[in-house]
Coordinates of C-alpha atoms in Angstrom, one line a residue:
M7 CA -21.2 -24.2 -16.1
F8 CA -25.5 -23.1 -16.1
Q9 CA -26.5 -25.0 -18.2
A10 CA -24.8 -29.0 -17.5
V11 CA -27.1 -28.3 -13.6
A12 CA -30.2 -27.3 -15.1
T13 CA -31.8 -30.3 -14.4
P14 CA -35.6 -30.4 -12.9
E15 CA -35.5 -31.3 -9.7
S16 CA -38.6 -31.7 -8.0
L17 CA -39.7 -33.1 -4.0
S18 CA -43.4 -34.4 -3.7
K19 CA -45.5 -32.0 -0.5
D20 CA -44.6 -35.6 1.8
E21 CA -41.2 -35.5 0.7
Y22 CA -40.3 -31.5 1.9
K23 CA -42.5 -31.8 5.1
A24 CA -40.2 -35.1 5.9
L25 CA -37.0 -33.2 4.8
E26 CA -37.5 -30.0 6.6
P27 CA -37.7 -30.7 9.6
A28 CA -34.2 -31.8 10.1
L29 CA -32.8 -29.3 8.3
R30 CA -34.5 -26.7 9.8
T31 CA -33.1 -28.1 12.8
D32 CA -29.8 -27.8 11.8
L33 CA -30.0 -24.6 10.6
L34 CA -31.4 -22.8 13.4
G35 CA -28.5 -24.7 16.1
A36 CA -25.6 -24.4 13.7
Q37 CA -26.7 -20.1 13.7
I38 CA -26.9 -20.2 17.5
Q39 CA -23.5 -21.4 17.9
L40 CA -22.7 -19.0 16.2
I41 CA -24.6 -15.8 17.6
E42 CA -22.9 -17.0 20.7
E43 CA -19.3 -17.7 20.6
K44 CA -19.4 -15.1 17.6
P45 CA -15.9 -16.3 16.1
F46 CA -16.7 -14.9 12.3
S47 CA -19.9 -13.2 10.0
V48 CA -21.6 -14.9 7.1
I49 CA -22.3 -13.0 4.1
I50 CA -24.6 -15.1 1.7
V51 CA -24.8 -13.7 -1.5
I52 CA -28.0 -14.5 -3.7
A53 CA -28.0 -13.7 -7.3
G54 CA -29.4 -15.4 -10.8
V55 CA -31.7 -15.2 -13.3
D56 CA -35.2 -13.0 -13.0
G57 CA -38.0 -15.7 -12.1
A58 CA -35.5 -18.0 -10.1
G59 CA -37.7 -17.0 -7.4
K60 CA -34.9 -15.5 -4.8
N61 CA -36.8 -13.3 -2.5
E62 CA -39.1 -16.5 -1.8
A63 CA -36.5 -17.4 -1.2
I64 CA -34.1 -15.8 0.9
A65 CA -38.5 -15.2 3.4
R66 CA -38.4 -18.9 3.4
L67 CA -34.6 -19.0 5.1
Q68 CA -34.8 -15.9 7.1
E69 CA -37.8 -18.1 8.6
W70 CA -35.6 -20.6 9.2
M71 CA -32.9 -18.8 11.1
D72 CA -33.7 -16.5 13.8
V73 CA -33.8 -13.1 11.5
R74 CA -33.5 -10.4 15.1
H75 CA -29.5 -11.7 13.7
V76 CA -29.6 -11.8 10.0
I77 CA -29.6 -8.3 7.8
C78 CA -30.9 -8.5 4.7
N79 CA -28.6 -5.5 2.4
A80 CA -31.0 -5.1 -1.0
Y81 CA -28.5 -2.1 -3.3
D82 CA -30.2 0.2 -5.7
A83 CA -28.8 2.7 -8.4
P84 CA -26.6 4.5 -5.5
S85 CA -27.6 7.3 -4.0
E86 CA -26.1 11.1 -4.2
D87 CA -24.3 10.3 -1.8
E88 CA -22.5 6.2 -2.0
R89 CA -21.6 8.0 -6.2
R90 CA -20.2 10.4 -4.4
R91 CA -18.1 7.8 -2.9
P92 CA -16.0 5.1 -4.3
P93 CA -18.5 1.8 -5.5
L94 CA -17.3 -0.6 -3.5
W95 CA -18.1 1.9 -0.3
R96 CA -21.6 1.0 0.5
Y97 CA -21.2 -3.1 1.4
W98 CA -17.7 -1.9 3.4
R99 CA -20.4 0.1 5.3
D100 CA -23.4 -2.4 6.2
L101 CA -20.4 -6.1 6.4
P102 CA -21.5 -7.7 9.7
A103 CA -19.8 -8.0 12.9
N104 CA -19.1 -11.6 14.1
G105 CA -22.2 -13.4 15.2
Q106 CA -24.2 -12.2 11.9
T107 CA -25.6 -12.9 9.1
S108 CA -26.2 -10.3 6.3
I109 CA -27.8 -11.8 3.2
V110 CA -26.9 -10.1 0.0
V111 CA -29.2 -9.2 -2.9
S112 CA -28.7 -6.5 -6.0
S113 CA -24.5 -6.8 -4.5
W114 CA -21.1 -6.2 -5.5
Y115 CA -21.7 -7.9 -8.8
N116 CA -25.0 -6.4 -10.5
E117 CA -23.5 -3.3 -11.2
P118 CA -20.1 -4.9 -13.7
L119 CA -22.9 -7.0 -15.1
R120 CA -25.8 -4.5 -15.6
D121 CA -22.8 -2.6 -17.3
R122 CA -21.4 -4.8 -20.1
V123 CA -25.2 -6.5 -20.5
L124 CA -25.7 -2.4 -21.7
E125 CA -22.4 -2.4 -23.2
E126 CA -22.0 1.0 -21.3
I127 CA -18.1 -1.2 -20.9
D128 CA -16.4 -2.9 -22.4
E129 CA -14.7 -7.0 -21.9
E130 CA -11.5 -4.9 -20.7
E131 CA -13.1 -3.1 -17.9
L132 CA -15.8 -6.0 -17.2
N133 CA -12.2 -8.5 -16.2
R134 CA -10.8 -4.6 -14.7
R135 CA -13.9 -4.4 -12.3
L136 CA -14.0 -9.4 -11.8
T137 CA -10.7 -8.4 -10.0
A138 CA -10.7 -6.4 -7.8
I139 CA -13.9 -8.2 -6.3
N140 CA -11.7 -11.7 -5.9
R141 CA -8.9 -9.2 -4.2
F142 CA -12.0 -8.1 -1.9
E143 CA -14.3 -11.3 -1.8
Q144 CA -10.2 -12.4 -0.7
L145 CA -9.7 -10.4 1.8
L146 CA -12.8 -11.1 3.1
A147 CA -12.5 -14.4 3.8
D148 CA -8.7 -14.0 5.0
E149 CA -10.0 -12.1 7.6
G150 CA -12.7 -14.8 8.4
V151 CA -15.2 -14.3 6.5
L152 CA -17.6 -16.9 6.0
L153 CA -19.1 -15.6 2.3
L154 CA -21.3 -18.0 0.6
K155 CA -22.0 -16.6 -2.7
F156 CA -25.1 -18.7 -4.8
W157 CA -26.7 -18.2 -8.7
F158 CA -30.0 -19.3 -8.7
S159 CA -30.8 -21.1 -11.7
L160 CA -33.2 -21.6 -14.5
P161 CA -34.0 -22.9 -18.0
P162 CA -34.6 -20.0 -21.0
D163 CA -38.0 -21.5 -21.5
V164 CA -39.0 -22.0 -18.0
Q165 CA -37.6 -18.6 -17.5
K166 CA -39.8 -16.7 -19.4
E167 CA -43.0 -18.8 -18.5
R168 CA -42.0 -17.5 -15.4
L169 CA -42.3 -14.2 -16.7
K170 CA -45.3 -14.0 -18.7
P171 CA -47.4 -13.3 -15.0
L172 CA -45.0 -11.0 -14.0
K173 CA -45.5 -8.6 -17.4
K174 CA -48.8 -8.5 -16.5
K175 CA -48.8 -7.8 -12.5
A176 CA -46.4 -4.0 -13.6
R177 CA -49.2 -2.9 -15.6
G178 CA -47.1 -0.8 -17.3
R179 CA -44.6 -0.7 -14.3
R180 CA -40.8 -1.4 -14.8
I181 CA -40.9 -4.1 -12.3
L182 CA -37.6 -6.0 -14.2
A183 CA -34.1 -4.3 -15.1
E184 CA -33.8 -3.2 -18.3
W185 CA -30.9 -5.7 -18.6
T186 CA -32.1 -8.9 -17.5
D187 CA -34.9 -8.7 -20.1
I188 CA -35.4 -12.1 -21.2
R189 CA -34.4 -9.9 -25.0
R190 CA -31.3 -10.2 -23.5
S191 CA -31.6 -13.5 -22.1
A192 CA -29.1 -15.5 -24.5
K193 CA -26.6 -12.5 -24.2
A194 CA -26.9 -11.9 -20.9
Q195 CA -26.0 -15.6 -19.8
R196 CA -23.0 -15.7 -21.2
I197 CA -21.8 -12.6 -19.4
F198 CA -23.3 -14.0 -16.4
E199 CA -21.5 -17.2 -17.3
H200 CA -17.9 -15.4 -17.6
A201 CA -18.5 -13.6 -14.3
A202 CA -18.9 -16.4 -12.2
L203 CA -16.5 -18.2 -13.1
T204 CA -13.7 -15.5 -13.1
T205 CA -15.1 -15.2 -9.7
S206 CA -15.7 -19.0 -8.6
T207 CA -12.5 -19.1 -6.0
A208 CA -11.5 -20.8 -3.9
A209 CA -12.0 -18.4 -1.1
A210 CA -15.6 -17.9 -2.1
P211 CA -16.3 -20.6 -4.8
W212 CA -20.1 -19.8 -6.4
M213 CA -23.0 -22.5 -5.8
V214 CA -25.8 -23.0 -8.3
I215 CA -28.5 -23.9 -7.0
P216 CA -31.7 -25.2 -9.6
S217 CA -34.7 -23.0 -9.3
Q218 CA -37.5 -25.1 -10.8
D219 CA -38.8 -26.2 -8.1
P220 CA -39.6 -24.1 -4.9
Q221 CA -39.6 -26.3 -2.4
A222 CA -36.1 -28.5 -3.9
R223 CA -34.9 -24.8 -4.5
D224 CA -35.2 -24.0 -0.7
L225 CA -33.8 -27.3 1.0
A226 CA -30.8 -26.5 -1.2
L227 CA -30.2 -23.5 0.1
G228 CA -31.0 -24.0 3.3
R229 CA -28.7 -27.2 3.6
C230 CA -25.8 -25.7 1.9
V231 CA -25.7 -22.7 4.3
E232 CA -26.0 -25.4 7.0
M233 CA -22.9 -27.7 5.5
A234 CA -21.1 -24.5 5.3
L235 CA -21.9 -23.1 8.8
T236 CA -21.0 -26.3 10.9
R237 CA -18.3 -27.4 8.6
R238 CA -16.3 -23.7 9.6
L239 CA -17.8 -23.4 13.2
T240 CA -16.0 -27.5 13.8
K241 CA -12.9 -26.1 11.9
S242 CA -12.8 -22.4 13.7
S243 CA -10.5 -21.1 16.4
P244 CA -10.8 -17.6 18.0
V245 CA -8.0 -16.5 16.5
E246 CA -8.2 -17.3 12.7
A247 CA -12.1 -16.4 13.5
G248 CA -10.6 -13.4 13.5
D249 CA -12.2 -12.5 17.3
A250 CA -9.8 -9.8 19.9
A251 CA -6.1 -10.4 19.6
P252 CA -4.0 -11.2 22.7
E253 CA -3.0 -8.9 24.7
A254 CA 0.4 -8.0 23.9
S255 CA 3.6 -8.9 25.9
A256 CA 7.3 -9.0 25.9
D257 CA 7.0 -12.8 25.6
T258 CA 4.3 -12.5 22.2
A259 CA 5.9 -9.3 20.5
P260 CA 8.5 -10.2 17.5
A261 CA 12.1 -9.4 18.9
S262 CA 14.0 -6.7 16.1
S263 CA 16.4 -8.3 13.9
E264 CA 20.2 -7.8 14.5
A265 CA 20.2 -6.1 11.2
S266 CA 17.8 -3.4 12.2
C267 CA 20.3 -1.0 13.8
G268 CA 21.9 -0.5 11.0
L269 CA 18.5 -0.3 8.7
S270 CA 18.7 1.8 5.1
G271 CA 16.2 3.1 3.4
A272 CA 14.1 5.9 3.2
L273 CA 14.1 6.2 7.2
A274 CA 17.8 6.4 8.0
S275 CA 18.7 8.4 4.6
V276 CA 16.6 11.4 6.0
D277 CA 18.6 14.6 6.5
L278 CA 17.4 15.4 10.4
T279 CA 18.9 18.9 10.5
R280 CA 16.6 20.2 8.2
S281 CA 15.8 23.4 10.0
L282 CA 13.2 26.4 9.3
D283 CA 13.9 30.2 11.4
K284 CA 11.3 31.3 12.8
D285 CA 10.5 34.5 10.8
L286 CA 10.9 32.9 7.3
Y287 CA 8.4 29.7 8.9
Q288 CA 5.6 32.6 9.5
E289 CA 5.5 33.6 6.2
E290 CA 5.7 30.1 4.4
L291 CA 3.5 29.1 7.2
A292 CA 1.1 31.6 5.9
H293 CA 1.7 31.1 2.2
W294 CA 1.4 27.6 2.2
Q295 CA -2.4 27.9 3.9
A296 CA -3.7 30.6 1.6
E297 CA -2.1 28.2 -1.4
L298 CA -4.7 25.4 0.2
A299 CA -7.0 27.1 1.4
Q300 CA -7.1 28.6 -2.5
L301 CA -7.2 24.6 -3.6
T302 CA -9.4 22.9 -1.4
D303 CA -11.6 26.1 -3.1
K304 CA -11.8 25.9 -6.2
K305 CA -14.7 24.1 -8.5
A306 CA -12.5 21.2 -9.3
F307 CA -12.4 20.6 -6.1
R308 CA -15.7 19.1 -5.5
D309 CA -15.0 16.6 -8.3
M310 CA -12.5 15.5 -6.1
S311 CA -12.5 13.8 -2.7
L312 CA -9.0 13.6 -0.2
V313 CA -7.3 11.5 1.9
L314 CA -4.4 12.4 4.4
A315 CA -2.2 9.8 6.7
F316 CA -0.6 11.1 8.7
E317 CA 2.2 8.6 10.6
G318 CA 5.3 8.6 12.6
N319 CA 7.9 8.5 15.6
D320 CA 6.6 9.1 19.0
A321 CA 6.2 13.3 19.5
A322 CA 7.2 14.0 16.3
G323 CA 5.3 16.2 16.1
K324 CA 1.7 14.6 13.9
G325 CA -1.1 16.9 15.6
G326 CA 1.1 19.8 15.1
A327 CA 1.1 19.9 11.4
I328 CA -2.5 18.5 11.2
R329 CA -3.6 21.9 13.0
R330 CA -1.8 23.7 10.3
V331 CA -3.6 22.1 7.7
T332 CA -6.9 22.1 8.5
R333 CA -6.5 25.5 9.9
P334 CA -7.3 27.0 6.1
L335 CA -9.8 24.4 5.1
D336 CA -13.3 24.9 5.7
P337 CA -14.8 23.0 9.0
R338 CA -18.1 22.1 7.5
R339 CA -15.7 19.9 4.5
Y340 CA -13.3 18.2 6.6
R341 CA -12.8 15.3 9.1
V342 CA -9.5 14.0 11.5
H343 CA -10.3 10.7 12.3
R344 CA -8.0 9.9 15.4
I345 CA -6.9 6.5 15.5
A346 CA -6.4 4.1 18.8
A347 CA -7.1 1.0 19.9
P348 CA -9.8 -0.5 17.5
A349 CA -13.7 0.1 19.8
E350 CA -15.5 -3.7 20.2
E351 CA -18.2 -3.3 17.4
E352 CA -14.3 -2.4 15.3
L353 CA -12.2 -5.6 15.8
A354 CA -15.6 -7.7 15.4
R355 CA -15.1 -6.8 11.5
P356 CA -12.3 -6.8 8.7
Y357 CA -9.3 -4.9 10.1
L358 CA -10.2 -2.4 6.9
W359 CA -13.5 -1.7 8.0
R360 CA -13.2 0.9 10.1
F361 CA -11.4 2.8 7.1
W362 CA -13.2 2.1 4.7
R363 CA -16.5 3.3 6.8
R364 CA -15.0 6.7 7.3
V365 CA -13.9 7.4 3.4
P366 CA -15.2 10.8 2.3
R367 CA -17.4 12.4 -0.1
L368 CA -16.4 13.9 -2.7
G369 CA -15.2 17.6 -2.2
H370 CA -14.5 16.6 1.2
T371 CA -11.3 15.4 3.9
A372 CA -10.3 13.1 5.8
I373 CA -7.5 13.5 7.8
F374 CA -6.1 10.9 9.3
D375 CA -3.9 10.6 12.5
R376 CA -2.2 7.8 12.8
S377 CA -4.5 4.7 10.1
W378 CA -5.0 1.7 8.5
Y379 CA -1.1 0.8 9.0
G380 CA -1.1 0.2 12.0
R381 CA -1.0 -3.1 10.5
V382 CA 1.7 -3.3 10.1
L383 CA 3.3 -0.8 13.0
V384 CA 1.9 -1.3 15.8
E385 CA 0.4 -4.4 15.4
R386 CA 3.2 -6.3 14.0
V387 CA 5.6 -5.2 16.5
E388 CA 3.2 -6.0 19.4
G389 CA 1.8 -8.9 17.7
Y390 CA -1.8 -8.5 18.1
C391 CA -2.1 -9.5 14.1
S392 CA -0.3 -12.8 13.7
E393 CA 2.8 -12.0 11.0
A394 CA 0.3 -14.2 7.9
D395 CA -1.9 -11.8 8.3
W396 CA 0.2 -8.6 8.5
R397 CA 2.7 -9.9 5.3
R398 CA -0.9 -9.7 3.8
A399 CA -1.8 -5.9 4.9
Y400 CA 1.1 -4.7 2.6
G401 CA -0.7 -6.0 -0.9
E402 CA -4.3 -5.4 0.9
I403 CA -3.5 -1.6 1.4
N404 CA -1.9 -0.7 -1.6
E405 CA -6.0 -2.4 -3.2
F406 CA -7.2 -0.5 -0.8
E407 CA -5.4 3.3 -1.9
A408 CA -6.4 1.6 -5.2
E409 CA -9.3 1.7 -5.3
L410 CA -10.3 4.8 -3.6
G411 CA -7.7 6.5 -6.1
A412 CA -9.5 4.7 -8.9
A413 CA -12.7 6.5 -7.6
D414 CA -10.5 10.1 -7.7
T415 CA -10.0 10.6 -4.5
L416 CA -6.4 11.3 -3.8
V417 CA -4.5 9.7 -0.8
V418 CA -1.5 12.3 0.2
K419 CA 0.9 9.7 3.1
F420 CA 3.1 12.0 5.8
W421 CA 5.8 9.9 8.1
L422 CA 7.2 12.1 9.8
A423 CA 11.2 11.3 12.0
I424 CA 12.4 12.3 14.3
S425 CA 15.5 10.8 16.8
K426 CA 15.7 8.8 19.1
E427 CA 17.5 11.3 21.6
E428 CA 14.8 14.7 20.6
Q429 CA 12.0 11.6 21.0
L430 CA 13.2 11.7 24.3
A431 CA 13.7 15.6 25.1
R432 CA 10.1 15.3 23.2
F433 CA 8.8 13.1 26.2
E434 CA 10.4 14.8 29.7
A435 CA 9.2 18.1 28.3
R436 CA 6.0 17.0 28.2
K437 CA 6.2 16.1 32.0
E438 CA 7.2 19.8 32.6
I439 CA 3.9 21.1 30.7
P440 CA 0.9 21.5 32.2
Y441 CA -1.4 21.1 29.7
K442 CA 0.6 18.8 27.6
Q443 CA 0.5 15.8 29.9
F444 CA -2.0 14.3 28.4
K445 CA 0.5 13.8 25.7
I446 CA 2.5 11.2 27.1
T447 CA 1.8 7.5 28.4
E448 CA 2.9 4.3 29.7
D449 CA 2.8 3.2 26.2
D450 CA 4.2 5.7 24.9
W451 CA 7.2 5.2 27.6
R452 CA 7.1 1.3 26.6
N453 CA 7.6 1.6 22.7
R454 CA 10.8 3.2 23.0
L455 CA 12.3 -0.1 24.2
K456 CA 11.3 -1.5 21.2
W457 CA 13.1 1.6 18.7
D458 CA 14.6 -0.2 16.6
A459 CA 11.5 -3.4 15.9
Y460 CA 9.2 -0.3 15.0
A461 CA 12.1 1.6 12.9
E462 CA 12.9 -2.3 10.9
A463 CA 9.2 -1.7 10.7
A464 CA 8.4 1.3 9.0
E465 CA 11.2 1.5 6.2
E466 CA 9.4 -1.8 5.1
M467 CA 5.7 -0.8 5.7
I468 CA 7.3 2.8 3.0
A469 CA 9.9 0.3 0.4
R470 CA 6.2 -1.9 0.1
T471 CA 3.1 0.7 0.3
S472 CA 5.0 4.0 -1.3
T473 CA 3.1 3.3 -4.5
P474 CA 3.2 5.8 -8.0
R475 CA -0.8 6.5 -6.7
A476 CA 0.3 6.5 -3.3
P477 CA 3.6 7.4 -2.4
W478 CA 4.7 8.3 0.6
N479 CA 7.2 11.7 1.9
V480 CA 8.6 11.3 4.4
V481 CA 9.3 14.9 6.1
A482 CA 11.9 15.6 8.9
A483 CA 10.6 16.5 11.8
E484 CA 13.2 17.8 14.2
D485 CA 12.3 21.1 13.2
K486 CA 8.9 21.1 13.9
R487 CA 8.4 24.5 12.1
H488 CA 10.2 22.7 9.3
A489 CA 7.9 20.3 9.1
R490 CA 4.8 21.7 9.2
V491 CA 5.7 23.2 6.2
T492 CA 7.1 20.9 4.6
V493 CA 3.8 18.9 4.8
L494 CA 1.5 22.2 3.6
R495 CA 4.3 22.6 0.8
T496 CA 4.2 19.0 -0.3
L497 CA -0.2 18.7 -0.4
C498 CA -0.3 21.7 -2.4
D499 CA 2.4 20.0 -5.3
A500 CA -0.1 17.3 -5.4
L501 CA -3.6 18.9 -5.0
K502 CA -1.7 21.0 -7.9
R503 CA -1.2 17.1 -10.3
A504 CA -3.6 15.7 -9.1
M505 CA -6.2 19.5 -10.4

């Protein structure tokens, strides 16, 4: 693949001067339209052999564009904080907002390639990581991100000559990575080509930039970016580009099917009559809270992290259950995230971004009151996303949770279930208690009108996202005491198995 394009490419100074002004005009014009309309974001991945002039090409590209809207993210070895989170966390954290362009150097490809060249992983593990990268890039593309990947190539003899002055300049200091040393060139080339062929997809193809001539290299990069931008801007619409979804209404919300009232599944089969008397509740609550405190205080817990997702019917008691969970935890090591409608900065990025950025480090806990399942629940029912979006989300969510699990994060998910009649009774009670009135909103009453549609969505969600690594725990919550103890006991059991 790389050798096929390793042919001499050069431009005279006069040719370069003749071509550059038009390119700069076209590129800047496309970028200004991107900035003003904000239909999508752009990620430019720069990779390739040492000595190909990647940094110089990036500098020239930034010179041609409005640098105020261009972010360059260069990644070295992971910091201590980054090592204590999943490998993809730092890349999710830095995703650009719509209208912005991110240039990524030493990207998510570096670690797996380095590890394979140095034989720290085998080919099977490399392929597993490349498959995860494909899923990551496909998700970005599906969410409207324009992902451009460039490989800067050089023939081995040209690279060798280019690296000689760099080594002299180093004067004993290491300025080139050990794994990209010319001595490993042939081996690295084979591995790089395998990785490029594996990850050159319809959603994110690799584009090879011959880099023998710096001026031809820079013009090729700039023109490729301009053409991709112009093509996407021409065909993009606000919905395709991931802009804020329209306000939901009775007309935009999908109607529930007639079969939804006769559902059969995890929710339909839960025994809502289960209860716990007050004296036994106090005894059980104290026992399981003490158990949870001991488990999270163990040394083994410092080598893992914990993510709890609470979903369920409105007024099912999620807040009360969360308070009983947090009571025995070290307040310095947990965060509760109440997930409401996405903020403007969240709407401007792929929907999983706001959850990835909240992933806890090892030894810490993140508790989500509502979660990433909003895409297949409220967004589905209320029409805030397309059917294609929420249908695709099941696989994306399963992959997200699998990435967490692979990084020693225990994911425990609860659905708190109550009947429609019990919900109404709790709504009415909240109206009468001053310090609970804030809990009841017009949206809560409106959502009751779509009870069947939400039940149908929840049943499908549980069926399609209850995996061996992250199963759903459906909790009968008609009796709050029973629900709280069940949540604590289930959590402790999951922690003991994981530890």
